[in-house]
XYZ file of C-alpha atoms in Angstrom:
709
model
C 47.314 -19.860 -47.246
C 44.428 -21.467 -49.090
C 44.799 -21.435 -52.867
C 41.736 -20.830 -55.015
C 41.942 -23.099 -58.102
C 39.360 -21.913 -60.637
C 39.750 -24.934 -62.953
C 39.089 -27.436 -60.176
C 36.283 -25.310 -58.796
C 34.609 -25.262 -62.161
C 35.046 -28.999 -62.682
C 33.552 -29.992 -59.335
C 30.664 -27.531 -59.599
C 29.844 -28.925 -63.006
C 29.716 -32.450 -61.606
C 27.203 -31.360 -58.958
C 24.919 -29.099 -60.988
C 22.681 -31.977 -62.025
C 22.366 -33.135 -58.400
C 21.393 -29.942 -56.670
C 20.188 -26.455 -57.404
C 22.690 -25.127 -54.876
C 26.094 -23.852 -55.951
C 28.935 -25.172 -53.781
C 32.419 -23.671 -53.809
C 35.572 -25.421 -52.592
C 38.878 -24.013 -51.402
C 41.937 -25.986 -50.237
C 45.727 -25.907 -50.183
C 45.815 -28.876 -52.572
C 43.194 -30.484 -54.790
C 43.853 -33.898 -56.371
C 41.537 -35.355 -59.012
C 41.777 -39.123 -59.549
C 40.159 -40.176 -62.888
C 38.624 -43.589 -63.494
C 35.397 -45.492 -62.969
C 35.313 -44.398 -59.358
C 36.403 -40.855 -59.937
C 37.505 -39.152 -56.728
C 38.549 -35.640 -55.864
C 40.630 -34.999 -52.770
C 40.929 -31.649 -51.020
C 43.796 -31.482 -48.537
C 44.765 -28.728 -46.106
C 42.625 -25.792 -44.925
C 39.543 -27.087 -46.694
C 36.645 -24.625 -46.943
C 33.302 -25.656 -48.436
C 30.713 -22.911 -48.976
C 27.150 -22.791 -50.191
C 24.395 -20.204 -49.942
C 23.714 -20.544 -46.200
C 26.497 -22.636 -44.637
C 30.252 -22.963 -44.400
C 32.231 -26.100 -43.539
C 35.930 -26.258 -42.654
C 38.169 -29.315 -42.221
C 41.642 -30.745 -42.808
C 40.584 -33.059 -45.617
C 37.619 -33.792 -47.873
C 37.067 -36.526 -50.469
C 34.376 -36.431 -53.139
C 33.314 -39.823 -54.577
C 31.453 -39.382 -57.842
C 30.101 -42.935 -57.996
C 28.462 -42.746 -54.549
C 27.734 -39.047 -54.907
C 29.081 -38.401 -51.428
C 31.572 -36.092 -49.777
C 33.612 -37.423 -46.842
C 35.088 -34.788 -44.522
C 37.802 -35.552 -41.975
C 39.833 -33.786 -39.309
C 38.672 -30.838 -37.178
C 35.359 -30.523 -38.986
C 33.573 -27.238 -38.319
C 30.086 -26.576 -39.706
C 28.093 -23.324 -39.369
C 24.601 -22.652 -40.667
C 22.491 -19.753 -39.391
C 22.487 -20.141 -35.567
C 23.766 -23.748 -35.579
C 27.432 -24.664 -35.104
C 28.738 -28.265 -35.185
C 32.222 -29.598 -34.376
C 33.304 -33.135 -35.252
C 36.232 -35.213 -36.494
C 34.256 -36.952 -39.228
C 31.315 -35.937 -41.381
C 29.713 -37.033 -44.622
C 27.475 -35.298 -47.112
C 25.253 -37.284 -49.499
C 24.326 -35.343 -52.619
C 21.592 -37.770 -53.616
C 19.677 -37.380 -50.326
C 21.240 -34.004 -49.433
C 21.916 -35.205 -45.889
C 24.824 -33.999 -43.758
C 25.946 -36.488 -41.078
C 28.353 -35.844 -38.189
C 29.770 -38.551 -35.922
C 30.552 -37.930 -32.221
C 29.748 -34.259 -32.629
C 29.371 -31.226 -30.397
C 26.801 -28.579 -31.295
C 25.804 -25.070 -30.244
C 22.648 -23.075 -30.942
C 23.595 -19.430 -30.638
C 20.031 -18.093 -30.521
C 19.530 -19.387 -26.946
C 23.088 -20.278 -25.829
C 22.238 -23.970 -25.802
C 24.761 -26.661 -26.601
C 25.300 -30.378 -26.372
C 26.859 -33.555 -27.685
C 25.484 -36.314 -29.882
C 26.723 -39.637 -31.164
C 25.197 -38.779 -34.531
C 23.796 -35.559 -36.008
C 21.968 -35.602 -39.330
C 20.986 -32.383 -41.103
C 18.426 -33.198 -43.788
C 17.469 -31.453 -47.004
C 14.265 -30.052 -45.469
C 16.247 -28.459 -42.629
C 15.277 -30.973 -39.947
C 17.867 -32.360 -37.513
C 18.096 -35.898 -36.155
C 20.275 -36.438 -33.091
C 21.163 -39.826 -31.562
C 22.236 -40.320 -27.926
C 22.061 -36.628 -27.099
C 23.166 -34.525 -24.128
C 21.653 -31.012 -24.111
C 22.023 -28.006 -21.788
C 22.306 -24.224 -21.734
C 25.042 -24.367 -19.088
C 28.710 -23.629 -19.893
C 31.222 -26.448 -20.146
C 32.830 -25.743 -16.786
C 29.512 -25.693 -14.885
C 26.993 -28.206 -16.180
C 24.328 -27.860 -13.488
C 21.490 -29.392 -15.483
C 21.461 -31.745 -18.420
C 18.841 -33.299 -20.658
C 19.687 -36.726 -22.024
C 17.738 -38.521 -24.737
C 18.159 -41.538 -26.988
C 16.855 -39.583 -29.947
C 15.745 -36.025 -30.686
C 14.271 -34.797 -33.966
C 14.006 -31.047 -34.581
C 11.790 -29.834 -37.419
C 12.165 -26.044 -37.936
C 9.425 -25.958 -40.577
C 6.888 -27.378 -38.124
C 8.503 -25.513 -35.243
C 8.594 -28.590 -33.025
C 10.897 -31.241 -31.629
C 10.266 -34.862 -30.677
C 12.364 -36.703 -28.105
C 12.442 -40.360 -27.044
C 13.560 -41.679 -23.644
C 14.265 -38.213 -22.292
C 15.507 -37.538 -18.779
C 16.475 -34.407 -16.826
C 19.235 -34.352 -14.229
C 20.068 -31.453 -11.917
C 23.393 -31.425 -10.096
C 23.703 -35.064 -11.123
C 20.370 -36.012 -9.514
C 17.630 -37.394 -11.826
C 14.545 -35.144 -11.725
C 12.155 -36.795 -14.177
C 12.000 -39.243 -17.079
C 9.645 -39.336 -20.074
C 9.496 -42.154 -22.629
C 8.403 -39.717 -25.350
C 7.700 -35.996 -25.551
C 7.259 -33.299 -28.173
C 7.700 -29.570 -27.630
C 7.944 -26.326 -29.677
C 11.360 -24.969 -30.653
C 10.229 -21.513 -31.781
C 7.304 -19.186 -31.165
C 4.925 -21.672 -32.782
C 2.206 -23.070 -30.528
C 1.899 -26.786 -29.831
C -0.633 -28.930 -28.013
C 0.631 -30.282 -24.706
C 1.159 -29.646 -21.014
C 2.511 -26.276 -19.917
C 4.821 -25.775 -16.959
C 3.065 -26.630 -13.675
C 2.627 -24.049 -10.920
C 2.980 -25.012 -7.264
C 2.258 -22.830 -4.239
C 1.166 -23.038 -0.645
C -0.197 -21.252 2.386
C -3.308 -19.283 3.226
C -6.930 -20.227 3.752
C -7.091 -22.280 0.560
C -4.123 -24.483 1.494
C -1.499 -25.799 -0.887
C -2.064 -25.360 -4.601
C -1.142 -27.220 -7.788
C -1.975 -26.011 -11.310
C -1.238 -28.166 -14.366
C -2.340 -26.322 -17.548
C -2.903 -28.257 -20.774
C -2.771 -26.295 -24.026
C -4.722 -27.173 -27.205
C -3.396 -25.671 -30.446
C -6.656 -26.146 -32.332
C -5.772 -24.020 -35.364
C -3.501 -21.155 -36.336
C -6.061 -18.590 -35.192
C -7.730 -20.202 -32.177
C -6.655 -22.233 -29.178
C -7.771 -23.365 -25.739
C -6.226 -24.028 -22.341
C -7.626 -26.382 -19.712
C -6.329 -25.633 -16.201
C -6.874 -28.260 -13.500
C -6.254 -26.645 -10.101
C -6.053 -28.544 -6.837
C -6.500 -26.576 -3.598
C -5.894 -28.767 -0.564
C -8.268 -26.699 1.564
C -11.095 -26.311 -0.953
C -11.038 -29.104 -3.503
C -10.697 -29.405 -7.274
C -11.245 -26.455 -9.601
C -11.335 -26.737 -13.378
C -10.484 -23.636 -15.372
C -10.667 -23.107 -19.113
C -9.809 -20.395 -21.602
C -10.636 -20.194 -25.309
C -9.101 -17.614 -27.674
C -10.069 -16.787 -31.243
C -8.570 -14.301 -33.692
C -9.141 -13.487 -37.344
C -9.193 -10.428 -39.573
C -12.376 -9.017 -38.050
C -12.819 -10.808 -34.717
C -11.021 -11.149 -31.397
C -12.476 -13.357 -28.670
C -11.498 -14.569 -25.229
C -13.723 -16.861 -23.139
C -12.896 -17.949 -19.591
C -14.876 -20.371 -17.418
C -13.710 -21.525 -13.960
C -15.699 -23.992 -11.850
C -15.044 -25.292 -8.334
C -17.321 -28.124 -7.279
C -18.426 -28.132 -3.626
C -15.893 -25.821 -1.990
C -14.921 -27.591 1.268
C -14.706 -24.265 3.148
C -17.479 -22.254 1.484
C -19.870 -25.217 1.350
C -21.163 -24.597 -2.191
C -20.038 -24.916 -5.778
C -18.545 -21.744 -7.241
C -17.917 -20.378 -10.715
C -16.574 -17.444 -12.688
C -17.362 -16.636 -16.334
C -15.613 -13.950 -18.391
C -16.299 -13.151 -22.070
C -14.486 -10.524 -24.136
C -15.271 -10.256 -27.828
C -14.701 -7.638 -30.510
C -15.867 -7.600 -34.135
C -14.841 -4.931 -36.648
C -17.205 -4.937 -39.619
C -16.193 -4.090 -43.166
C -18.152 -0.820 -43.018
C -16.072 0.367 -40.031
C -18.601 -0.370 -37.298
C -17.326 -2.198 -34.225
C -19.133 -4.460 -31.757
C -17.748 -5.335 -28.330
C -18.962 -7.720 -25.636
C -17.626 -7.469 -22.083
C -19.376 -9.912 -19.765
C -18.431 -11.126 -16.298
C -20.392 -13.253 -13.857
C -19.521 -15.028 -10.632
C -21.323 -17.241 -8.166
C -20.756 -15.132 -5.052
C -19.235 -11.962 -3.671
C -16.290 -13.709 -2.003
C -15.084 -15.559 -5.098
C -12.164 -13.242 -5.900
C -11.148 -12.913 -2.258
C -10.900 -16.696 -1.913
C -9.791 -17.753 -5.396
C -8.616 -14.621 -7.224
C -4.843 -15.183 -6.796
C -4.033 -11.426 -6.869
C -4.583 -8.418 -4.627
C -6.174 -6.358 -7.413
C -8.922 -8.948 -7.906
C -9.902 -8.926 -4.236
C -10.965 -5.265 -4.515
C -13.500 -5.901 -7.308
C -17.001 -4.778 -6.273
C -18.848 -4.954 -9.626
C -18.612 -7.001 -12.814
C -19.422 -5.297 -16.096
C -21.916 -6.923 -18.494
C -22.174 -4.855 -21.664
C -22.741 -4.952 -25.416
C -21.350 -1.953 -27.306
C -21.525 -0.773 -30.924
C -19.542 2.205 -32.197
C -18.158 3.795 -35.339
C -15.906 6.756 -36.077
C -15.380 9.131 -38.968
C -13.217 12.197 -39.516
C -15.873 14.518 -38.084
C -18.356 12.236 -36.346
C -18.741 9.299 -33.980
C -21.633 7.173 -32.764
C -21.859 4.760 -29.859
C -24.663 2.488 -28.697
C -24.491 0.382 -25.553
C -26.506 -1.989 -23.407
C -24.869 -2.211 -19.985
C -25.627 -4.168 -16.845
C -23.610 -4.757 -13.667
C -23.356 -7.623 -11.220
C -22.738 -6.173 -7.764
C -20.665 -8.729 -5.889
C -20.034 -6.660 -2.757
C -23.191 -7.313 -0.755
C -22.320 -4.528 1.694
C -23.179 -1.930 -0.974
C -26.733 -0.742 -0.311
C -29.393 -0.930 -3.009
C -29.543 2.843 -3.479
C -25.757 3.002 -4.044
C -25.556 0.318 -6.711
C -24.943 1.385 -10.333
C -27.781 1.862 -12.804
C -28.162 -0.274 -15.909
C -28.046 1.528 -19.259
C -30.717 -0.074 -21.450
C -29.813 1.407 -23.924
C -27.353 4.306 -24.245
C -26.744 6.134 -27.540
C -24.157 8.908 -27.976
C -23.596 10.899 -31.168
C -20.889 13.490 -31.759
C -20.382 15.521 -34.892
C -18.634 18.633 -36.152
C -18.554 20.575 -39.396
C -15.407 19.895 -41.450
C -15.008 23.564 -42.336
C -13.343 25.971 -39.882
C -13.462 29.458 -41.390
C -11.129 31.827 -39.533
C -10.479 29.024 -37.002
C -14.150 28.840 -35.945
C -15.430 25.288 -35.347
C -18.948 24.060 -34.578
C -19.973 20.749 -33.043
C -22.888 18.897 -31.466
C -22.838 16.304 -28.663
C -26.016 14.287 -28.098
C -26.933 11.423 -25.798
C -30.059 9.433 -25.020
C -30.049 6.768 -22.322
C -32.524 4.774 -20.262
C -31.470 4.087 -16.663
C -32.936 1.090 -14.896
C -32.473 -0.419 -11.449
C -34.491 -2.557 -9.044
C -34.495 0.221 -6.447
C -35.158 3.939 -6.843
C -36.039 6.313 -9.655
C -35.649 5.084 -13.244
C -36.227 6.685 -16.619
C -34.930 8.355 -19.771
C -32.379 11.148 -20.076
C -31.820 13.108 -23.292
C -28.946 15.586 -23.518
C -27.920 17.903 -26.375
C -25.094 20.430 -26.446
C -24.339 22.484 -29.586
C -21.014 24.302 -29.333
C -19.040 26.958 -31.186
C -15.337 27.587 -30.584
C -12.852 30.041 -32.059
C -9.184 29.050 -31.897
C -6.495 31.677 -32.358
C -2.996 30.247 -32.231
C 0.408 31.746 -32.928
C 3.959 30.928 -31.944
C 4.153 31.443 -28.191
C 0.441 31.908 -27.405
C -3.116 30.698 -28.012
C -6.637 31.961 -27.289
C -9.823 29.839 -27.430
C -13.179 31.447 -26.598
C -16.104 28.988 -26.658
C -19.871 29.069 -26.196
C -22.323 26.175 -25.868
C -25.949 25.625 -24.895
C -26.676 22.520 -22.842
C -30.227 21.158 -22.657
C -31.141 18.037 -20.672
C -34.612 16.468 -20.538
C -35.777 13.633 -18.237
C -38.769 11.271 -18.347
C -38.899 9.502 -14.967
C -40.726 6.624 -13.275
C -40.876 5.211 -9.730
C -40.869 8.737 -8.353
C -40.675 9.940 -4.792
C -43.378 12.180 -3.381
C -43.573 15.642 -4.984
C -40.950 14.735 -7.610
C -41.598 15.868 -11.181
C -41.752 13.176 -13.854
C -40.269 15.349 -16.620
C -37.714 17.800 -15.193
C -35.450 19.622 -17.614
C -32.495 21.977 -17.514
C -31.111 24.462 -20.032
C -28.098 26.665 -19.483
C -25.444 28.441 -21.546
C -21.764 27.670 -20.955
C -19.154 30.226 -21.944
C -15.401 30.024 -21.520
C -12.131 31.622 -22.569
C -8.988 29.488 -22.514
C -5.623 31.191 -23.068
C -1.974 30.294 -22.666
C 1.554 31.582 -23.244
C 4.802 29.767 -23.972
C 8.239 31.141 -23.022
C 11.604 29.497 -23.625
C 15.203 30.382 -22.809
C 18.656 28.816 -22.698
C 20.308 28.613 -19.296
C 23.274 30.953 -19.033
C 25.772 28.483 -17.581
C 24.328 25.455 -19.399
C 23.775 26.401 -23.062
C 22.561 22.892 -23.979
C 19.760 23.161 -21.386
C 16.411 24.824 -22.138
C 13.948 26.188 -19.590
C 10.300 26.677 -20.526
C 7.556 28.568 -18.696
C 3.883 28.061 -19.628
C 1.161 30.053 -17.842
C -2.470 29.158 -18.584
C -5.758 30.818 -17.639
C -9.314 29.521 -18.079
C -12.422 31.586 -17.394
C -15.751 29.723 -17.086
C -19.234 31.153 -16.700
C -22.327 28.990 -16.108
C -25.466 30.382 -14.478
C -27.193 28.646 -11.581
C -30.017 26.223 -12.334
C -31.913 24.476 -9.552
C -31.245 20.752 -10.048
C -32.508 19.372 -6.732
C -35.348 17.464 -8.460
C -33.000 15.779 -10.935
C -31.962 12.256 -9.857
C -28.355 11.081 -9.787
C -27.953 8.315 -12.357
C -24.232 8.298 -13.192
C -22.690 11.494 -11.813
C -19.929 11.862 -9.222
C -17.571 14.585 -8.054
C -14.060 13.314 -8.868
C -10.895 14.103 -6.971
C -9.543 17.585 -7.572
C -6.331 17.502 -9.602
C -4.521 19.391 -12.357
C -6.700 17.848 -15.047
C -9.900 18.633 -13.156
C -8.662 22.200 -12.579
C -9.187 22.988 -16.271
C -12.437 21.069 -16.767
C -15.571 23.100 -17.416
C -17.686 21.073 -14.993
C -16.437 19.989 -11.585
C -18.846 17.022 -11.731
C -18.220 13.945 -13.850
C -21.545 13.181 -15.508
C -24.572 15.053 -16.825
C -26.961 14.936 -13.851
C -25.234 17.900 -12.234
C -23.829 20.947 -14.045
C -22.033 23.184 -11.567
C -22.821 26.879 -11.540
C -19.522 28.636 -12.124
C -18.088 32.083 -12.371
C -14.458 31.234 -11.904
C -10.909 31.674 -13.098
C -8.483 28.743 -13.157
C -4.774 29.577 -13.186
C -1.922 27.196 -13.865
C 1.822 27.585 -14.247
C 4.205 24.911 -15.476
C 7.934 24.993 -16.074
C 10.571 22.463 -17.017
C 14.295 22.252 -17.683
C 15.337 19.942 -20.504
C 18.753 18.684 -21.576
C 18.493 19.196 -25.329
C 21.415 16.903 -26.134
C 19.713 13.897 -24.497
C 16.062 14.959 -24.407
C 15.867 14.242 -20.656
C 13.570 16.434 -18.566
C 15.583 17.262 -15.438
C 12.993 19.331 -13.573
C 9.254 19.618 -14.155
C 7.025 21.713 -11.893
C 3.346 22.679 -12.071
C 1.197 24.834 -9.781
C -2.520 25.554 -10.126
C -5.496 27.080 -8.334
C -9.068 28.149 -9.133
C -10.711 31.388 -7.934
C -14.499 31.468 -7.490
C -16.073 34.849 -8.197
C -19.440 33.640 -6.839
C -20.562 31.012 -4.354
C -21.349 27.643 -5.940
C -24.836 26.375 -5.100
C -25.182 23.168 -7.142
C -24.247 20.070 -5.137
C -24.762 16.346 -5.024
C -27.366 15.088 -2.513
C -26.337 15.406 1.148
C -23.518 17.820 0.336
C -23.112 21.407 1.501
C -22.773 24.394 -0.802
C -19.245 25.401 -1.736
C -18.778 28.766 -0.022
C -15.026 28.960 -0.562
C -13.651 31.825 -2.590
C -10.972 29.626 -4.124
C -9.992 26.008 -4.579
C -7.104 24.179 -2.990
C -3.635 24.634 -4.404
C -2.440 21.800 -6.644
C 1.286 21.237 -7.147
C 3.366 18.580 -8.877
C 7.155 18.326 -9.018
C 9.353 15.782 -10.772
C 13.139 15.812 -10.300
C 15.617 13.747 -12.320
C 18.811 15.689 -11.710
C 20.882 12.514 -11.314
C 20.746 9.621 -13.745
C 20.188 7.099 -10.941
C 17.835 9.118 -8.707
C 14.369 10.525 -9.402
C 11.721 12.066 -7.186
C 8.010 12.695 -7.838
C 5.817 14.753 -5.527
C 2.194 15.910 -5.733
C 0.421 17.972 -3.098
C -3.019 19.487 -2.582
C -3.582 21.971 0.219
C -5.679 24.964 1.183
C -4.696 28.246 2.768
C -7.334 27.968 5.493
C -7.686 25.633 8.472
C -8.525 22.614 6.293
C -4.814 22.029 5.717
C -3.523 19.248 3.455
C -6.168 17.364 1.467
C -3.976 14.950 -0.504
C -0.289 14.269 -0.822
C 1.832 11.695 -2.585
C 5.592 11.265 -2.870
C 7.773 8.707 -4.610
C 11.553 8.357 -4.554
C 13.516 5.851 -6.628
C 17.236 5.168 -6.386
C 18.597 2.977 -9.182
C 22.389 2.820 -9.342
C 22.271 -0.084 -11.837
C 19.791 -2.053 -13.901
C 19.134 -4.744 -11.284
C 19.754 -2.635 -8.189
C 16.851 -0.392 -7.175
C 15.215 1.025 -4.065
C 11.795 2.732 -3.826
C 10.170 4.835 -1.117
C 6.555 5.971 -1.308
C 3.992 7.895 0.732
C 0.250 8.488 0.185
C -2.165 10.646 2.161
C -5.841 11.483 1.725
C -7.548 13.499 4.416
C -9.892 11.423 6.616
C -9.382 8.361 4.398
C -5.866 6.928 4.290
C -2.227 7.477 5.131
C 0.169 4.853 3.838
C 3.884 4.376 3.449
C 5.593 1.784 1.301
C 9.079 0.589 0.614
C 10.266 -1.823 -2.062
C 13.612 -2.978 -3.335
C 15.564 -5.365 -5.501
C 19.146 -5.519 -4.277
C 21.858 -7.988 -5.327
C 23.669 -9.585 -2.388
C 26.290 -11.094 -4.685
C 26.713 -11.932 -8.349
C 24.219 -14.781 -7.980
C 21.903 -13.841 -5.090
C 19.288 -11.085 -5.141
C 17.115 -9.938 -2.216
C 13.797 -8.301 -3.029
C 10.752 -7.175 -1.130
C 7.770 -4.879 -0.733
C 6.187 -3.486 2.439
C 3.001 -1.396 2.461
C 1.901 -0.043 5.855
C -1.216 1.893 6.880
C -0.201 4.684 9.257
C -3.881 5.428 9.853
C -4.773 1.869 10.925
C -1.345 0.931 12.340
C -1.214 -2.312 10.368
C 0.517 -3.865 7.404
C -1.586 -4.068 4.234
C 0.794 -6.160 2.172
C 4.323 -7.408 2.497
C 6.382 -9.891 0.561
C 10.013 -10.905 0.661
C 11.924 -12.967 -1.831
C 15.285 -14.420 -2.689
C 16.475 -15.041 -6.224
C 19.429 -17.158 -7.200
C 20.690 -16.976 -10.748
C 23.448 -18.868 -12.470
C 24.291 -18.678 -16.131
C 21.808 -21.424 -17.044
C 19.266 -21.763 -14.238
C 17.640 -19.829 -11.441
C 15.367 -20.198 -8.456
C 12.956 -17.688 -6.920
C 11.385 -17.989 -3.442
C 8.696 -15.523 -2.312
C 6.766 -15.249 0.960
C 3.712 -12.980 0.964
C 1.352 -11.715 3.666
C -1.531 -9.467 2.672
C -5.063 -8.248 3.367
C -7.171 -10.536 1.201
C -10.756 -9.489 1.951
C -12.705 -6.258 1.975
C -13.313 -6.595 5.730
C -9.579 -6.742 6.486
C -8.852 -10.473 6.873
C -5.243 -11.435 6.235
C -3.795 -14.297 4.248
C -0.324 -15.571 3.420
C 1.395 -17.689 0.812
C 4.774 -19.122 -0.064
C 5.964 -20.031 -3.531
C 9.051 -21.429 -5.238
C 9.822 -21.087 -8.932
C 12.566 -23.151 -10.564
C 13.802 -21.809 -13.920
C 15.824 -23.640 -16.560
C 17.035 -20.924 -18.911
C 16.208 -21.597 -22.510
C 13.780 -24.346 -21.495
C 10.982 -23.752 -18.984
C 10.057 -22.863 -15.416
C 8.311 -24.938 -12.763
C 6.537 -23.693 -9.660
C 4.814 -20.490 -8.577
C 4.910 -17.777 -11.220
C 5.406 -14.597 -9.181
C 6.362 -12.299 -12.078
C 3.235 -10.114 -12.000
C 3.321 -9.801 -8.206
C 6.945 -8.646 -8.217
C 6.559 -6.241 -11.141
C 3.452 -4.676 -9.556
C 4.938 -4.388 -6.077
C 8.470 -3.253 -6.995
C 8.464 -0.261 -9.325
C 11.091 -0.772 -12.024
C 11.603 -4.502 -11.423
C 11.555 -6.811 -14.438
C 11.198 -10.577 -14.259
C 13.308 -10.802 -17.430
C 16.405 -10.445 -15.261
C 16.237 -14.115 -14.326
C 14.475 -15.581 -17.368
C-alpha cells in the first residue's frame, strides 16, 4: 500500500513552488532524498504523481533539482482529461513544463481513437507533438484502417492539427499520401478541402463534387463547390454565410457553363437574410432566381426540388408587441413551370401591409381586437389593383374547469380599387358582412377500472357560425383558395383561405376527441377524433367555375392513432361522406420497430380523382455488420413506380460503407432517372463518396444516419 509521507511531500512541493503555479503531490512506497550539489529525490514503488488536471503512475520516479526534471520509469501511465498515455519511460521538465513519453501508446476517449508514437510531447500550452505516429479508431484486434505520419502536432487552443508525410492504409492497402495537411480536431472551423462526394447514373452522368471551405472569420465563412458532371460539364457552386448579433445571411450562387445536354449556360441564385434591429423591428430577404424551368429537374439532386414550380422573391419587415403586430412586404415570384398558364400564376404583392392590435384590458373576459390589411396586387395578365380589409372583433371568453364558452362577433369590410378590368366589371367593388360565432367545449376524465394508472379523456366541441350571403361574383381572386377539408378546417370560420371570398354560413361544426394515457409514462396509447359540419342553409359563395354547395352536411373526418405496443404504432385518417360520393381522402401508416435499428413501415394515400399510392420502407439488419434498407413508392392509379431505392450498409467498429441505388420520377412530365452512390466512412475521421443521409432519412420514417457515423 502506498504510504503518504507529509514531510517529503512538503519538501518537494516547496522546491517546485518557484517553478510553477501548479501544486504537485507525490505518493510512493518509499521516498529517498539524496542531498548534495545535485540533489535528487527518488520515489520507488507504486508512484502516483497528481496535479490539478492529470495523474501519472509508475514504478519509479527521480527528481533532479539541478536539471529541474523528473524522470519516470516502469509501466508509466498518464491520464489528463480525455487523453491516456502508456509508456515505459517519460520525463517532465519543470523549466519548460514539457512532458515527454518514449515509445508510447495513447488513447483519446472522446472519439475512441488510439495509436502509437515514437515520441509524445505534451507542452505547457496543452499542445501535443507526436513523432512517427500510427493512428486509428479501430480496436487492437482488428486494425482495418491506419493513418501513419512522420509528425503530428495537435493544438487544442487553436482547435487544429498539422501532419507531415501522412498516409492512409485500408486493409493494408495504401489509399492516399499527403506530404502535409492540417485539419480541425474539435468543432472549430478550418480552411481546407471537405470530403469529396462521388456518384453516378442518370441523365447527367457520373458526378464528382470537391468542396473547399474558407474560414474567413469567426462569424462568416464561404464554401466553393466544383462539380463535374460527365454528361453536362463543369458547374461551380458557392455559398457564403454571415452571422452576428443582429444579422443572419446565406448566399448561394451556382453556375454551369454551356450545359452539353441543355445547350445553354445555367444558373441558380438564392439569398436569405435577416436583420433584427435594436428597436425590435425585423427585416427579411428571401430571393431565388434560376435560368430555366428545368434547372431543378436536371441539377437539383433531390426529389423535393424537382417539384418546385415557383421561386419566392420577397422583402419583409415586421415587428411584434404584447398586444400588436405589424408586417410590411414586397413579394414577387418567378414561375419556373412554363406549363402554368398566365391566368393561374401568382400575383405580386407590391406592397402588402398588415396590422393587428388588441386592447390590453379584458374586463369580465371580454377582449377587443382589430385586423387590418392593405395590399396592391400586380401581374402581367388579368385584373390588378388595391385591396383594403378591416375587421374589428369582440370576443367573450368564459372558462372553468371542465368547460369553456367563447361567443364572438366581428364586422368585416373589404374595399377594392381595380384596373385592367373585364367588360361590365366594377372598378371599386366592396363587401361588408357581420360574422358571429359561438365556440364551446367540455372536458371529461376518468380512470380505467382495471388499469388505475391509465386515464381516459373525452372532449366534445361545438362551433356555431353565422355569416350572411354577399354576392362576390364581381370580386377578383387574388390570393384565395379552398384548402383541403380536415379537422383544423372543420373549426375555421371561413372555408376559404384568403380574403377574396367569405363563405356564407349558417352551420354547426361538431367534433369529438378521446384518448387513453398511461400516467406513469406519459405515453398516449389511443387517440381518436371524429368531426362533421352541418349546414343549416345552402352555401352560395364559390370560387369561379365551381358549383354551389347544396349539401346539408360536410364529409366525416376521422383520425386514429394507436400505440398499444411499444414497438408498433398505427396512424389512420379518413374522410368520407354518407352519400354516393364515397371516400374523399384516406391515409394510413403502420410502423413496426422491434429495436432501434430494425424498423419496417407501410403507408397508403388516397385522394379521390387525384392519386392512390402505396409505399413500403425498411431498415433491417441482416447480421451484426450488414444492414439492408429500402423504399418503394408505387402509384396504384398510374400503375407505375414513383420512387424506389435500395441500399446495403456495412458497419464495423471503426469504419462503414453505404451503397444506394435509386430510381425515381425526376421531371414534372413523368420522366425517370436513376443513380448509384457509394459512401465510405472512417469513424472519427471523415466520409468519402455520395452522401445519402437526407435521402434515407426522408424515405425511411424513423431511420437515422447516425447509426453508421
